[in-house]
CSV table of C-alpha atoms in Angstrom, one decimal:
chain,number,residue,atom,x,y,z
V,1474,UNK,CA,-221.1,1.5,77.9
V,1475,UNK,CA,-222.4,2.9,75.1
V,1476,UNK,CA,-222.1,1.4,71.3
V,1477,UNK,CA,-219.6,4.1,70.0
V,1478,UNK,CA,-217.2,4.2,73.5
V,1479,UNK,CA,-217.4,0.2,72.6
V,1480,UNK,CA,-216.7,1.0,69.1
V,1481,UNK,CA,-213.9,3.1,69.9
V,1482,UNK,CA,-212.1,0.6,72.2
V,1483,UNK,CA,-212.7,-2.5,70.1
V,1484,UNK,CA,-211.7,-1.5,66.7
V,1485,UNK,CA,-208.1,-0.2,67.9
V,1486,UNK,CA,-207.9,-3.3,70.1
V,1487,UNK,CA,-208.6,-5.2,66.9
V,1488,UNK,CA,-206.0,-3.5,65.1
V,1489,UNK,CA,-203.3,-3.7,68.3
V,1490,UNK,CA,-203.8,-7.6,68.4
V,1491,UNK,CA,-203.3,-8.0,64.5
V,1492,UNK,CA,-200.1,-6.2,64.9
V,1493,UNK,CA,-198.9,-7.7,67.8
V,1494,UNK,CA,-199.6,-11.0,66.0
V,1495,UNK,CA,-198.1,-9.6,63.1
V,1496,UNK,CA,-194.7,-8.8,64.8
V,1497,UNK,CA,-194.1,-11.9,67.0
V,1498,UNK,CA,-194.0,-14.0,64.6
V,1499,UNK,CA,-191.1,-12.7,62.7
V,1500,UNK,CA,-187.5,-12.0,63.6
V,1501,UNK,CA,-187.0,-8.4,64.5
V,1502,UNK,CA,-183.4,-7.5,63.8
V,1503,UNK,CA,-184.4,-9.1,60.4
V,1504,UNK,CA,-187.1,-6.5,59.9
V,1505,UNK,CA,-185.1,-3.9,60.9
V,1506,UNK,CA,-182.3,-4.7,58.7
V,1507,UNK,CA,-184.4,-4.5,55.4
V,1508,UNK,CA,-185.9,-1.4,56.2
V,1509,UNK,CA,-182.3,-0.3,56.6
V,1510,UNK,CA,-181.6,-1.1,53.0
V,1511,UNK,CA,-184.3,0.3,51.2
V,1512,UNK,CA,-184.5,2.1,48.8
V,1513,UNK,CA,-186.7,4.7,49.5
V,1514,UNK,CA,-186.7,6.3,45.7
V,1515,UNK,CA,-189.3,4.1,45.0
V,1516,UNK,CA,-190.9,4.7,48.6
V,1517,UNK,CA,-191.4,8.5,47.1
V,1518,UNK,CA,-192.9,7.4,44.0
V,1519,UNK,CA,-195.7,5.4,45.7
V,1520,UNK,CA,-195.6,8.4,48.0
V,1521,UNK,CA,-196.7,10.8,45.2
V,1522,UNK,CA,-198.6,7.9,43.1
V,1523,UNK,CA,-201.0,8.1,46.5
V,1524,UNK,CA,-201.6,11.9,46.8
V,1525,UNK,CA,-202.4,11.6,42.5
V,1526,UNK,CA,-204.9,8.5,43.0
V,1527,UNK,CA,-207.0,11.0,45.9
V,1528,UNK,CA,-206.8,14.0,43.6
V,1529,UNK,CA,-208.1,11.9,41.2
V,1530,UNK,CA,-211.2,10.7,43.7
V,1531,UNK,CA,-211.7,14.4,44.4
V,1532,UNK,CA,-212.3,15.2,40.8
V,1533,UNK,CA,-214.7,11.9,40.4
V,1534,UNK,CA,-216.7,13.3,42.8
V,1535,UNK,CA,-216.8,16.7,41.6
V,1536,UNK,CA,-218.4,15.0,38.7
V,1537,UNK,CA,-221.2,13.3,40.4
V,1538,UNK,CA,-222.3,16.5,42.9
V,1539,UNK,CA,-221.9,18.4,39.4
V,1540,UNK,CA,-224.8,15.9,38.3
V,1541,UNK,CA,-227.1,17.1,41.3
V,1542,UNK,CA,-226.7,20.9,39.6
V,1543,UNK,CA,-224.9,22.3,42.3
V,1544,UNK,CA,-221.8,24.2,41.4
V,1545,UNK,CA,-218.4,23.1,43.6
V,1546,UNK,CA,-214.6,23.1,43.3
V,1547,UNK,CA,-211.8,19.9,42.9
V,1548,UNK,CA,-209.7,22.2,45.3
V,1549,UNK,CA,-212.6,21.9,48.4
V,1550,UNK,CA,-213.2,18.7,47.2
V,1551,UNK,CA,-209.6,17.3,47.4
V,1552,UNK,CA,-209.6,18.9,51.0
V,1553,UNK,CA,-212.3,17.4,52.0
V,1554,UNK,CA,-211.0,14.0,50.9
V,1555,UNK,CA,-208.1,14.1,52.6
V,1556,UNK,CA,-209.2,15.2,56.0
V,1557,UNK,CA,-211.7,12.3,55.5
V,1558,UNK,CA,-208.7,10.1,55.3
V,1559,UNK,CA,-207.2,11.2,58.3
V,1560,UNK,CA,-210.3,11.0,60.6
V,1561,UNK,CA,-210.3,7.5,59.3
V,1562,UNK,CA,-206.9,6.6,60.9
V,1563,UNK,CA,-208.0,7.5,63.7
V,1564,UNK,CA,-211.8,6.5,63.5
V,1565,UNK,CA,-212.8,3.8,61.2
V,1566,UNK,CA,-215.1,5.0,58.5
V,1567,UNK,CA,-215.8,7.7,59.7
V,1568,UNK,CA,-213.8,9.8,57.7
V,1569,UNK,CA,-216.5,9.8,55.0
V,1570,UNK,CA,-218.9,12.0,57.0
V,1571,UNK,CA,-216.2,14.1,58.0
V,1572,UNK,CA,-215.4,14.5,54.4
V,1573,UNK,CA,-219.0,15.4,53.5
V,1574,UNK,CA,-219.5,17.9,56.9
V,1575,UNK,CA,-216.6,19.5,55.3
V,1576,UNK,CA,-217.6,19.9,51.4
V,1577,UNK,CA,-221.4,20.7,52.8
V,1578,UNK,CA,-220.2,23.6,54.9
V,1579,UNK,CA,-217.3,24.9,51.9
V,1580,UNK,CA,-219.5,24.6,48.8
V,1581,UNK,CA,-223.0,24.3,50.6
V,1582,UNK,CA,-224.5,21.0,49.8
V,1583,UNK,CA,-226.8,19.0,51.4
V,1584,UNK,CA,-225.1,16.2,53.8
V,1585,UNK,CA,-227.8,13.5,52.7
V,1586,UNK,CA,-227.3,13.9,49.5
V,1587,UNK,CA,-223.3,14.3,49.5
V,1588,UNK,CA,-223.7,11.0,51.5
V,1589,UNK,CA,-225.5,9.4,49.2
V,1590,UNK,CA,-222.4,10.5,45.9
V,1591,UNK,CA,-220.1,8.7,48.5
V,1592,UNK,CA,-222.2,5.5,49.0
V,1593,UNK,CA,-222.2,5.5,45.2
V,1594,UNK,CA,-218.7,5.9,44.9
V,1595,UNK,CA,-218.2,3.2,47.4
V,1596,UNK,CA,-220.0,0.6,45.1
V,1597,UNK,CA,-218.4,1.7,42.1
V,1598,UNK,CA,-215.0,0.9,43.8
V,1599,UNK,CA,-216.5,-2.6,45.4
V,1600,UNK,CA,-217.6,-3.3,41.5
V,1601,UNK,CA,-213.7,-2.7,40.6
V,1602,UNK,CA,-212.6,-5.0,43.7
V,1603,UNK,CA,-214.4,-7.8,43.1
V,1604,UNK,CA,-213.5,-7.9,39.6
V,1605,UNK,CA,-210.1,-7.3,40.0
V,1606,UNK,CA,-210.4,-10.5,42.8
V,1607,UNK,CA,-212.3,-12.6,40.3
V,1608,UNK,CA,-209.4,-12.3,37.5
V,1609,UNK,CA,-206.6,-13.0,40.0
V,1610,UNK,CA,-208.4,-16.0,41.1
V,1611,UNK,CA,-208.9,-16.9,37.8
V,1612,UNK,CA,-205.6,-16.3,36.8
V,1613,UNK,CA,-203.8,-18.1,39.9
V,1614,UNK,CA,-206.6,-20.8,40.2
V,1615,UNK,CA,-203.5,-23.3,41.4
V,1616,UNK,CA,-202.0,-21.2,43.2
V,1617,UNK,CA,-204.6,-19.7,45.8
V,1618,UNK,CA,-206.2,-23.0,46.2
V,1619,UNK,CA,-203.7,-24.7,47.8
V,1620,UNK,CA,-202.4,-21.8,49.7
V,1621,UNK,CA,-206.2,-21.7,51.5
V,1622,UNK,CA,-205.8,-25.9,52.0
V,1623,UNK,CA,-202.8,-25.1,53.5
V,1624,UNK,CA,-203.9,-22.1,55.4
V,1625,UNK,CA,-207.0,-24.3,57.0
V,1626,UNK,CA,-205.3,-27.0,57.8
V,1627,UNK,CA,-202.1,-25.4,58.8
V,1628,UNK,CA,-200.4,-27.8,61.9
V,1629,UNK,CA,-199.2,-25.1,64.2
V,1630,UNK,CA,-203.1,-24.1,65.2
V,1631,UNK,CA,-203.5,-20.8,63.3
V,1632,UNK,CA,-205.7,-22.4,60.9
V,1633,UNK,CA,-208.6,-23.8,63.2
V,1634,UNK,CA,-208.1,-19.8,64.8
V,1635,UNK,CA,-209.0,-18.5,60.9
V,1636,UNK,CA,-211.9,-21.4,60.4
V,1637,UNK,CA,-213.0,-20.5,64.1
V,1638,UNK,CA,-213.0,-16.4,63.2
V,1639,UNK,CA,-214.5,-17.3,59.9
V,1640,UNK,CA,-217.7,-19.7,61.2
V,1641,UNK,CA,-218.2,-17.1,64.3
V,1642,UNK,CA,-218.7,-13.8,62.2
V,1643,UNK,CA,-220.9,-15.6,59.5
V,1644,UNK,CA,-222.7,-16.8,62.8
V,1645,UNK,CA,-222.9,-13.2,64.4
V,1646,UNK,CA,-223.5,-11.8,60.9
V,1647,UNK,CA,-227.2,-14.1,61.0
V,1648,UNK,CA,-228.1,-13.2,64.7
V,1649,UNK,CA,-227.7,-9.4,63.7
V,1650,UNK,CA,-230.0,-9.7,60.9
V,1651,UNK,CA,-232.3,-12.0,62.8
V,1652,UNK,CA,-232.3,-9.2,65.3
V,1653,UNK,CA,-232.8,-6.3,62.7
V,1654,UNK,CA,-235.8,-7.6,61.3
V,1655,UNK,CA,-237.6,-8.9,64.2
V,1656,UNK,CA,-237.3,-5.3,65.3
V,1657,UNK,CA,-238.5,-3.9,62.3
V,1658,UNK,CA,-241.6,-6.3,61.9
V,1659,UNK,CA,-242.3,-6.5,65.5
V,1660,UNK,CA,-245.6,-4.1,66.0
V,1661,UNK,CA,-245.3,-0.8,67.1
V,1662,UNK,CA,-241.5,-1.0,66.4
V,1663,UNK,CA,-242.1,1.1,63.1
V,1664,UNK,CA,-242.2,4.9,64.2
V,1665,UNK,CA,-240.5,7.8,64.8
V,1666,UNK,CA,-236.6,6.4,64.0
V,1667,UNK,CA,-238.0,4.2,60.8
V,1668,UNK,CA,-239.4,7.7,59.5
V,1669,UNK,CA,-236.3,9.6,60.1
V,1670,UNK,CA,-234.4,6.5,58.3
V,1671,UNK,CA,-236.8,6.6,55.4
V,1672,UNK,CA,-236.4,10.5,55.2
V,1673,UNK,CA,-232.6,10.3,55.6
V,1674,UNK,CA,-232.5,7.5,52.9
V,1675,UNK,CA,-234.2,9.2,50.5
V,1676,UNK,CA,-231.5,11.9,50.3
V,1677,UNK,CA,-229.5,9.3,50.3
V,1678,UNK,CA,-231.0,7.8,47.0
V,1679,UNK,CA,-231.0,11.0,45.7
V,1680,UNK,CA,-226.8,11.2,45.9
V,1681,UNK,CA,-226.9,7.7,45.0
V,1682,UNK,CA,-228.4,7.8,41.7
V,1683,UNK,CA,-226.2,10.7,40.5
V,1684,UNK,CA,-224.4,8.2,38.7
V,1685,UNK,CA,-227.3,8.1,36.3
V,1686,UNK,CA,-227.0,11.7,35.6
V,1687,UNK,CA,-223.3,12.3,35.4
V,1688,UNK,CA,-222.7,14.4,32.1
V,1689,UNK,CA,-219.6,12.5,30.7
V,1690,UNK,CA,-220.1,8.9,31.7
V,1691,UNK,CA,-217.0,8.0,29.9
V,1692,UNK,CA,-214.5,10.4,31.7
V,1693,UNK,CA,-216.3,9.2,34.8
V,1694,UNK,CA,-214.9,5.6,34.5
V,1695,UNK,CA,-212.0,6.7,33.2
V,1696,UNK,CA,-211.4,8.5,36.4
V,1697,UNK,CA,-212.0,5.1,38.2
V,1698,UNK,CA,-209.5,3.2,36.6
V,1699,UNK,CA,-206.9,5.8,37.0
V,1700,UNK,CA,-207.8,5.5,40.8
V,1701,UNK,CA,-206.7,2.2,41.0
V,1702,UNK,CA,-204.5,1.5,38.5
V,1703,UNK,CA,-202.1,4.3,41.0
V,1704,UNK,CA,-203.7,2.4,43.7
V,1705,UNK,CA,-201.9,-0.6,41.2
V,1706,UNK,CA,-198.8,1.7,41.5
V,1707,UNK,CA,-198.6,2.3,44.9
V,1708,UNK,CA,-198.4,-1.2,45.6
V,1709,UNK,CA,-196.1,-2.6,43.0
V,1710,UNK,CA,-193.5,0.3,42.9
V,1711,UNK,CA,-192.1,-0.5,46.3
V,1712,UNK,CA,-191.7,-4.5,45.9
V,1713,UNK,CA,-188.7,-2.7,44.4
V,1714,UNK,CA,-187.4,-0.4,46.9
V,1715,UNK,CA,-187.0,-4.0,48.3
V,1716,UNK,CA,-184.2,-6.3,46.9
V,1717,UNK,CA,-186.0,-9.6,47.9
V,1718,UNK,CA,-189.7,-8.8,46.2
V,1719,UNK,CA,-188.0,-7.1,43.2
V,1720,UNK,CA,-188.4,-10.0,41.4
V,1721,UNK,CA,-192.4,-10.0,41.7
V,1722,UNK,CA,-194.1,-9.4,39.0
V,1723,UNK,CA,-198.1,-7.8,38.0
V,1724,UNK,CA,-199.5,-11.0,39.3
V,1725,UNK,CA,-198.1,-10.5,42.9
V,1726,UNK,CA,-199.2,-6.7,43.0
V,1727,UNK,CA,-202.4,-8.0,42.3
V,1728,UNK,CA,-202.8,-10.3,44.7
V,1729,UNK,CA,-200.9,-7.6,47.1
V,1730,UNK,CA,-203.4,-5.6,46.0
V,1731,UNK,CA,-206.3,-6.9,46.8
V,1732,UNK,CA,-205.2,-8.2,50.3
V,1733,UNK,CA,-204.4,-4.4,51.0
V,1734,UNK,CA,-207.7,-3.3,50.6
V,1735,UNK,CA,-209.3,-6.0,52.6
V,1736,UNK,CA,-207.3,-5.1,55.2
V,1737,UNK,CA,-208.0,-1.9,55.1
V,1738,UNK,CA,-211.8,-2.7,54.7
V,1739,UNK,CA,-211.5,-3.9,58.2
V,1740,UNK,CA,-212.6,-1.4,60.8
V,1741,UNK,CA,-209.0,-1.5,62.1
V,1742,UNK,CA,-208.0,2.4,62.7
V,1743,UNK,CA,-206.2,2.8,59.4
V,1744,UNK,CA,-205.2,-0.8,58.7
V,1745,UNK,CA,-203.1,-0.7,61.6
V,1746,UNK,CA,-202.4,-4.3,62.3
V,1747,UNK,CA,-205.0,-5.8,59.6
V,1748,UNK,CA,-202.2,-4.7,56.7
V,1749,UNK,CA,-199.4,-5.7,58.5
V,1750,UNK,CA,-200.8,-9.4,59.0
V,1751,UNK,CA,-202.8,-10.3,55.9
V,1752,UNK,CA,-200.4,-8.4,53.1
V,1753,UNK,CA,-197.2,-10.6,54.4
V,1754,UNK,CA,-200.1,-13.5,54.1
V,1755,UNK,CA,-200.5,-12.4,50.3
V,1756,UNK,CA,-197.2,-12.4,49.4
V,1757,UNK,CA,-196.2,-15.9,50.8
V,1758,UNK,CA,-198.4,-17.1,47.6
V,1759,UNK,CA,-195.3,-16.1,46.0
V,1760,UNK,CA,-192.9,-17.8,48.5
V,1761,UNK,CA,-191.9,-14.3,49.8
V,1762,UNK,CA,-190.6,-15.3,53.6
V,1763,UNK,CA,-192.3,-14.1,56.5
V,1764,UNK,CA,-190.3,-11.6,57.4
V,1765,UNK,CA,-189.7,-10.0,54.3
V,1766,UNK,CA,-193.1,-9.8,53.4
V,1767,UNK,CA,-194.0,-8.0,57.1
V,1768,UNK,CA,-191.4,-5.5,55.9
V,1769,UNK,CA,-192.5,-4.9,52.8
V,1770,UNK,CA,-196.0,-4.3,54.7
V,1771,UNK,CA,-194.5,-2.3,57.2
V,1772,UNK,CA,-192.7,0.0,54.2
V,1773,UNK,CA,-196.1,0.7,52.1
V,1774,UNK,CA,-198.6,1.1,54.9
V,1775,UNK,CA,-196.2,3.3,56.6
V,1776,UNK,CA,-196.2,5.7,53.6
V,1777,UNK,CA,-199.6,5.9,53.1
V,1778,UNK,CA,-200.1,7.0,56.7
V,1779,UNK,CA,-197.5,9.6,56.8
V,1780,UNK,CA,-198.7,11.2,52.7
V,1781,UNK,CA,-202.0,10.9,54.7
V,1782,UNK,CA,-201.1,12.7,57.8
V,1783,UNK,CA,-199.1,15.2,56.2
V,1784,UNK,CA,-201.5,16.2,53.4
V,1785,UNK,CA,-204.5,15.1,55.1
V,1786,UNK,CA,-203.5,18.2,57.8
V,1787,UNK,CA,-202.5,20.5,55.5
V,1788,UNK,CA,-206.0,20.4,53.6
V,1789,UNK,CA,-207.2,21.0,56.9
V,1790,UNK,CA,-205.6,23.6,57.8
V,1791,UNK,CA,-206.4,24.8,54.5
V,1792,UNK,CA,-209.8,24.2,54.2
V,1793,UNK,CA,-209.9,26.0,57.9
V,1794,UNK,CA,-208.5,29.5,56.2
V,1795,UNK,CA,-211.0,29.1,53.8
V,1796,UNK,CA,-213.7,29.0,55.7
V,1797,UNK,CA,-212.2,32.2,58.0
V,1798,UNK,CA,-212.2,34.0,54.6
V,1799,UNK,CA,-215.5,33.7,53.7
V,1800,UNK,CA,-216.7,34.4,57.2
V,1801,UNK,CA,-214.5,37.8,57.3
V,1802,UNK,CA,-215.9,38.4,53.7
């Protein structure tokens, strides 16, 4: 079996045991009786709040391919965003070449180096995560610290599974590197891929270090806190479309916050399963019940997926009559 057929059968098999997990564990009528009573006002708003937050990606990209001198639109670029987002769902990560393949052919830019504005944008927004992560855990110092005491040494077995998950993927983490670089130093292990690598990575630098050159480095980080302060939004307004996390406050969208995009940062398709068990983990910090906090889950991923598939296919069928235009033109 090839490595991408595995790929494709283990990372939605990851995602279906996380939300079977997720599920058994709670009390079903339960669940469906505070969906029932939402109120799904709010539900819009975060609905919206997420459509903003990726226009608002699309134009901070448009700023760094700007710095590369090549001359493209927010319109394409928001597009291409968008269908990235929903190849994700249903192939983890990778959305962001789709979303590349798509801006190079509209606005003719070179994939390596549209690549490399993406990789750059991905560390931007890891620099944002982990500083967000670092105040909330320095903010709820207490609080998280027994939660993970409790977590590890939890009676009902769950814990030893998380410290068993935990030590085996820092131990296959070290064998894959181990392998990695044997390969590379082992002689006559250097040629023809290592050259295409280098050649592809160079590109890559090139889209990587656009950063350097953007024109209005202010606006640029601007445009990266507005991404995640609706990102911020998207999470907090729908604690009150529910009546029991209405009460939570900045510090628990925080936190919520956070364990969202972990979740999502595992290669689950679309967070399927990965949300709906460590965001109901999150909020029990804040002694929000089991159940509630699996429908609270259940209520924001579930919005994100369908703003996603809805405007995620209408940019592509969009960006699909755009490029019959320009062929007919």
């Amino acid at each position: 079996m090839s490595k991408d057929n595995l790929k494709k059968i283990l990372f939605p098999l990851l995602g279906i045991v996380l939300l079977i997990w997720a599920y058994t564990k709670i009390d079903m009528n339960k669940l469906l009786v505070t969906l029932a009573d939402a109120n799904y006002l709010w539900v819009g708003l975060a609905f919206l709040a997420g459509v903003l937050s990726h226009f608002i990606r699309a134009v901070r990209w448009k700023m760094l391919v700007d710095s590369m001198n090549y001359n493209v639109r927010v319109r394409t670029g928001f597009y291409a965003v968008m269908s990235g987002y929903l190849v994700n769902i249903v192939t983890p990560r990778l959305g962001e070449v789709a979303r590349c393949a798509m801006f190079h052919e509209s606005d003719d830019v070179p994939m390596d180096k549209l690549i490399g504005t993406v990789v750059t944008e991905r560390i931007v927004d890891l620099i944002v995560m982990i500083l967000i992560t670092l105040a909330v855990i320095w903010f709820q110092m207490d609080l998280i610290g027994s939660f993970v005491r409790d977590l590890f040494v939890q009676n009902d077995g769950s814990g030893q599974v998380i410290k068993l998950v935990a030590i085996s993927g820092i131990a296959l983490a070290m064998l894959l590197i181990y392998l990695v670089v044997r390969k590379i130093r082992a002689p006559g292990n250097q040629p023809l891929w290592l050259k295409k690598a280098l050649e592809f990575a160079n590109g890559l630098f090139v889209g990587a270090k656009s950063i350097f050159s953007v024109k209005r480095p202010v606006l640029f980080i601007i445009y990266t806190l507005a991404i995640w302060f609706m990102y911020f939004i998207m999470t907090y307004v729908v604690f009150f479309a529910l009546g029991q996390t209405s009460h939570l406050g900045v510090d628990a969208a925080l936190t919520t916050l956070i364990m969202g995009t972990i979740a999502v940062i595992i290669p689950a398709p679309g967070g399927f399963g990965s949300f709906h068990y460590f965001v109901p983990l999150g909020l029990q910090l804040f002694s929000v019940d089991l159940e509630t906090g699996t429908a609270y889950a259940t209520l924001s991923h579930t919005t994100q997926m369908v703003m996603i598939a809805l405007v995620g296919g209408l940019s592509m069928i969009l960006a699909g009559r755009e490029r019959k235009k320009r062929a007919s033109a």
